PDB file of C-alpha atoms in Angstrom:
ATOM      1  CA  UNK A   1     116.025 143.582  79.662  1.00  0.00           C
ATOM      2  CA  UNK A   2     118.127 141.399  77.340  1.00  0.00           C
ATOM      3  CA  UNK A   3     116.778 138.082  76.145  1.00  0.00           C
ATOM      4  CA  UNK A   4     118.906 135.051  77.038  1.00  0.00           C
ATOM      5  CA  UNK A   5     120.876 133.246  74.312  1.00  0.00           C
ATOM      6  CA  UNK A   6     118.529 131.769  71.742  1.00  0.00           C
ATOM      7  CA  UNK A   7     116.272 134.782  71.833  1.00  0.00           C
ATOM      8  CA  UNK A   8     113.738 133.458  74.354  1.00  0.00           C
ATOM      9  CA  UNK A   9     112.391 136.226  76.566  1.00  0.00           C
ATOM     10  CA  UNK A  10     111.033 135.543  80.009  1.00  0.00           C
ATOM     11  CA  UNK A  11     108.597 138.440  79.557  1.00  0.00           C
ATOM     12  CA  UNK A  12     107.185 136.815  76.429  1.00  0.00           C
ATOM     13  CA  UNK A  13     106.904 133.555  78.363  1.00  0.00           C
ATOM     14  CA  UNK A  14     104.878 135.329  81.064  1.00  0.00           C
ATOM     15  CA  UNK A  15     102.582 136.924  78.502  1.00  0.00           C
ATOM     16  CA  UNK A  16     101.901 133.584  76.837  1.00  0.00           C
ATOM     17  CA  UNK A  17     101.439 131.402  79.959  1.00  0.00           C
ATOM     18  CA  UNK A  18     100.137 133.815  82.591  1.00  0.00           C
ATOM     19  CA  UNK A  19      96.616 132.920  83.568  1.00  0.00           C
ATOM     20  CA  UNK A  20      96.535 129.527  81.834  1.00  0.00           C
ATOM     21  CA  UNK A  21      96.375 127.630  85.109  1.00  0.00           C
ATOM     22  CA  UNK A  22      93.596 129.911  86.347  1.00  0.00           C
ATOM     23  CA  UNK A  23      91.721 129.391  83.082  1.00  0.00           C
ATOM     24  CA  UNK A  24      92.148 125.612  83.404  1.00  0.00           C
ATOM     25  CA  UNK A  25      90.904 125.658  87.012  1.00  0.00           C
ATOM     26  CA  UNK A  26      87.873 127.754  86.088  1.00  0.00           C
ATOM     27  CA  UNK A  27      86.882 125.606  83.105  1.00  0.00           C
ATOM     28  CA  UNK A  28      88.049 122.022  83.365  1.00  0.00           C
ATOM     29  CA  UNK A  29      89.261 121.191  86.826  1.00  0.00           C
ATOM     30  CA  UNK A  30      87.418 119.052  89.299  1.00  0.00           C
ATOM     31  CA  UNK A  31      89.432 117.410  92.049  1.00  0.00           C
ATOM     32  CA  UNK A  32      89.055 113.694  91.717  1.00  0.00           C
ATOM     33  CA  UNK A  33      89.374 111.173  94.466  1.00  0.00           C
ATOM     34  CA  UNK A  34      91.777 108.499  93.316  1.00  0.00           C
ATOM     35  CA  UNK A  35      91.664 104.906  94.583  1.00  0.00           C
ATOM     36  CA  UNK A  36      94.347 102.271  94.373  1.00  0.00           C
ATOM     37  CA  UNK A  37      94.724  98.646  95.404  1.00  0.00           C
ATOM     38  CA  UNK A  38      97.673  97.587  97.549  1.00  0.00           C
ATOM     39  CA  UNK A  39      98.561  93.923  98.110  1.00  0.00           C
ATOM     40  CA  UNK A  40      99.981  93.142 101.537  1.00  0.00           C
ATOM     41  CA  UNK A  41     100.985  89.509 101.884  1.00  0.00           C
ATOM     42  CA  UNK A  42      99.686  87.263 103.381  1.00  0.00           C
ATOM     43  CA  UNK A  43      96.270  88.893 102.953  1.00  0.00           C
ATOM     44  CA  UNK A  44      94.505  87.235  99.968  1.00  0.00           C
ATOM     45  CA  UNK A  45      92.704  90.425  98.911  1.00  0.00           C
ATOM     46  CA  UNK A  46      94.042  93.912  98.297  1.00  0.00           C
ATOM     47  CA  UNK A  47      93.685  96.839 100.639  1.00  0.00           C
ATOM     48  CA  UNK A  48      91.958  99.719  98.853  1.00  0.00           C
ATOM     49  CA  UNK A  49      93.225 103.188  99.588  1.00  0.00           C
ATOM     50  CA  UNK A  50      91.999 106.587  98.451  1.00  0.00           C
ATOM     51  CA  UNK A  51      93.376 110.085  98.126  1.00  0.00           C
ATOM     52  CA  UNK A  52      92.077 112.818 100.417  1.00  0.00           C
ATOM     53  CA  UNK A  53      91.744 116.564 100.062  1.00  0.00           C
ATOM     54  CA  UNK A  54      93.848 119.072 101.997  1.00  0.00           C
ATOM     55  CA  UNK A  55      90.643 119.977 103.908  1.00  0.00           C
ATOM     56  CA  UNK A  56      90.354 116.371 105.141  1.00  0.00           C
ATOM     57  CA  UNK A  57      94.074 116.310 105.929  1.00  0.00           C
ATOM     58  CA  UNK A  58      93.740 119.485 107.960  1.00  0.00           C
ATOM     59  CA  UNK A  59      90.889 117.930 109.994  1.00  0.00           C
ATOM     60  CA  UNK A  60      93.032 114.887 110.716  1.00  0.00           C
ATOM     61  CA  UNK A  61      95.966 117.048 111.721  1.00  0.00           C
ATOM     62  CA  UNK A  62      93.772 119.179 113.984  1.00  0.00           C
ATOM     63  CA  UNK A  63      92.375 116.043 115.687  1.00  0.00           C
ATOM     64  CA  UNK A  64      95.963 115.115 116.646  1.00  0.00           C
ATOM     65  CA  UNK A  65      96.829 118.427 118.313  1.00  0.00           C
ATOM     66  CA  UNK A  66      97.824 118.341 121.955  1.00  0.00           C
ATOM     67  CA  UNK A  67      97.803 121.439 124.105  1.00  0.00           C
ATOM     68  CA  UNK A  68     100.589 121.767 126.608  1.00  0.00           C
ATOM     69  CA  UNK A  69     101.030 124.533 129.147  1.00  0.00           C
ATOM     70  CA  UNK A  70     104.526 126.045 129.111  1.00  0.00           C
ATOM     71  CA  UNK A  71     105.300 127.336 132.634  1.00  0.00           C
ATOM     72  CA  UNK A  72     108.213 129.436 131.399  1.00  0.00           C
ATOM     73  CA  UNK A  73     106.182 131.443 128.912  1.00  0.00           C
ATOM     74  CA  UNK A  74     102.879 130.975 130.769  1.00  0.00           C
ATOM     75  CA  UNK A  75     101.274 130.172 127.428  1.00  0.00           C
ATOM     76  CA  UNK A  76      99.678 127.087 126.004  1.00  0.00           C
ATOM     77  CA  UNK A  77     101.672 125.505 123.191  1.00  0.00           C
ATOM     78  CA  UNK A  78      99.973 123.390 120.562  1.00  0.00           C
ATOM     79  CA  UNK A  79     101.864 120.373 119.222  1.00  0.00           C
ATOM     80  CA  UNK A  80     100.806 117.790 116.691  1.00  0.00           C
ATOM     81  CA  UNK A  81     101.218 114.166 117.749  1.00  0.00           C
ATOM     82  CA  UNK A  82     102.865 112.994 114.497  1.00  0.00           C
ATOM     83  CA  UNK A  83     102.560 109.259 115.237  1.00  0.00           C
ATOM     84  CA  UNK A  84      98.826 109.668 115.894  1.00  0.00           C
ATOM     85  CA  UNK A  85      98.510 111.834 112.753  1.00  0.00           C
ATOM     86  CA  UNK A  86     100.160 109.194 110.583  1.00  0.00           C
ATOM     87  CA  UNK A  87      97.918 106.493 111.984  1.00  0.00           C
ATOM     88  CA  UNK A  88      94.756 108.573 111.443  1.00  0.00           C
ATOM     89  CA  UNK A  89      95.897 109.490 107.928  1.00  0.00           C
ATOM     90  CA  UNK A  90      96.283 105.810 107.085  1.00  0.00           C
ATOM     91  CA  UNK A  91      92.838 105.042 108.551  1.00  0.00           C
ATOM     92  CA  UNK A  92      91.179 107.901 106.655  1.00  0.00           C
ATOM     93  CA  UNK A  93      92.743 106.785 103.383  1.00  0.00           C
ATOM     94  CA  UNK A  94      91.936 103.102 103.791  1.00  0.00           C
ATOM     95  CA  UNK A  95      88.595 102.213 102.148  1.00  0.00           C
ATOM     96  CA  UNK A  96      88.895  98.440 102.432  1.00  0.00           C
ATOM     97  CA  UNK A  97      89.112  97.211 105.075  1.00  0.00           C
ATOM     98  CA  UNK A  98      87.282  99.916 106.982  1.00  0.00           C
ATOM     99  CA  UNK A  99      89.287 100.126 110.207  1.00  0.00           C
ATOM    100  CA  UNK A 100      86.418 102.081 111.777  1.00  0.00           C
ATOM    101  CA  UNK A 101      84.105  99.073 111.454  1.00  0.00           C
ATOM    102  CA  UNK A 102      82.672  98.093 114.839  1.00  0.00           C
ATOM    103  CA  UNK A 103      82.254  94.512 113.561  1.00  0.00           C
ATOM    104  CA  UNK A 104      85.942  94.217 112.705  1.00  0.00           C
ATOM    105  CA  UNK A 105      86.951  95.771 116.018  1.00  0.00           C
ATOM    106  CA  UNK A 106      84.709  93.340 117.907  1.00  0.00           C
ATOM    107  CA  UNK A 107      86.059  90.389 115.923  1.00  0.00           C
ATOM    108  CA  UNK A 108      89.623  91.254 116.903  1.00  0.00           C
ATOM    109  CA  UNK A 109      88.770  92.311 120.462  1.00  0.00           C
ATOM    110  CA  UNK A 110      89.856  95.956 120.166  1.00  0.00           C
ATOM    111  CA  UNK A 111      88.195  99.333 120.557  1.00  0.00           C
ATOM    112  CA  UNK A 112      89.056 102.034 118.030  1.00  0.00           C
ATOM    113  CA  UNK A 113      90.458 102.135 114.535  1.00  0.00           C
ATOM    114  CA  UNK A 114      94.035 102.810 115.677  1.00  0.00           C
ATOM    115  CA  UNK A 115      93.974  99.689 117.890  1.00  0.00           C
ATOM    116  CA  UNK A 116      92.628  97.600 115.003  1.00  0.00           C
ATOM    117  CA  UNK A 117      95.415  98.762 112.684  1.00  0.00           C
ATOM    118  CA  UNK A 118      97.995  97.798 115.324  1.00  0.00           C
ATOM    119  CA  UNK A 119      96.371  94.415 115.837  1.00  0.00           C
ATOM    120  CA  UNK A 120      96.047  93.488 112.157  1.00  0.00           C
ATOM    121  CA  UNK A 121      99.291  94.760 110.582  1.00  0.00           C
ATOM    122  CA  UNK A 122     102.914  93.912 111.095  1.00  0.00           C
ATOM    123  CA  UNK A 123     105.355  96.847 111.152  1.00  0.00           C
ATOM    124  CA  UNK A 124     106.379  96.050 107.563  1.00  0.00           C
ATOM    125  CA  UNK A 125     102.814  95.916 106.331  1.00  0.00           C
ATOM    126  CA  UNK A 126     102.029  99.157 108.153  1.00  0.00           C
ATOM    127  CA  UNK A 127     105.054 100.823 106.522  1.00  0.00           C
ATOM    128  CA  UNK A 128     104.178  99.530 103.035  1.00  0.00           C
ATOM    129  CA  UNK A 129     100.584 100.741 103.372  1.00  0.00           C
ATOM    130  CA  UNK A 130     101.801 104.143 104.604  1.00  0.00           C
ATOM    131  CA  UNK A 131     104.173 104.422 101.638  1.00  0.00           C
ATOM    132  CA  UNK A 132     101.265 103.754  99.267  1.00  0.00           C
ATOM    133  CA  UNK A 133      99.112 106.347 101.050  1.00  0.00           C
ATOM    134  CA  UNK A 134     101.988 108.831 100.861  1.00  0.00           C
ATOM    135  CA  UNK A 135     102.509 108.254  97.152  1.00  0.00           C
ATOM    136  CA  UNK A 136      98.789 108.470  96.353  1.00  0.00           C
ATOM    137  CA  UNK A 137      98.449 111.792  98.207  1.00  0.00           C
ATOM    138  CA  UNK A 138     101.588 113.335  96.681  1.00  0.00           C
ATOM    139  CA  UNK A 139     103.578 113.812  99.866  1.00  0.00           C
ATOM    140  CA  UNK A 140     107.115 115.031  99.210  1.00  0.00           C
ATOM    141  CA  UNK A 141     108.460 114.031 102.626  1.00  0.00           C
ATOM    142  CA  UNK A 142     108.706 110.346 103.371  1.00  0.00           C
ATOM    143  CA  UNK A 143     106.135 109.525 106.051  1.00  0.00           C
ATOM    144  CA  UNK A 144     108.663 107.221 107.635  1.00  0.00           C
ATOM    145  CA  UNK A 145     110.941 110.216 108.093  1.00  0.00           C
ATOM    146  CA  UNK A 146     108.045 111.973 109.855  1.00  0.00           C
ATOM    147  CA  UNK A 147     107.642 108.917 112.144  1.00  0.00           C
ATOM    148  CA  UNK A 148     111.365 108.958 112.937  1.00  0.00           C
ATOM    149  CA  UNK A 149     111.171 112.739 113.556  1.00  0.00           C
ATOM    150  CA  UNK A 150     108.239 112.220 115.931  1.00  0.00           C
ATOM    151  CA  UNK A 151     110.043 109.449 117.794  1.00  0.00           C
ATOM    152  CA  UNK A 152     113.168 111.565 118.213  1.00  0.00           C
ATOM    153  CA  UNK A 153     111.378 114.700 119.430  1.00  0.00           C
TER     154      UNK A 153
END
């Protein structure tokens, strides 16, 4: 193996850095929940959102699965309702207001967190809050692209 120009060897790089992430995870790493405030005019107070773990995300995704019998293959297919997933992700990440609050739902005459979100937010506010949730949780794909994908499928 020949070192690239400049004399740097990939094998030396591996020897130096291999295991450093594992060492860091074993010693210093504790996953932190991050919170952030998001202003959505005309609300006078910020919405407070939080990051979630992949375990929480997986639970949300699983709660949005729909089973559908395929008569051609005679098997049950499992599909994720992406619009429902996005709504539940937003609800899970929103600390303030708590969309699951029975008092808030009663006040606005709705049943369920998804219905409250739809009642309280305009499409633009919903999109802005989703963008903040997406950024806080390090999503690479734009959630709005996922919404469009779900609408077109």
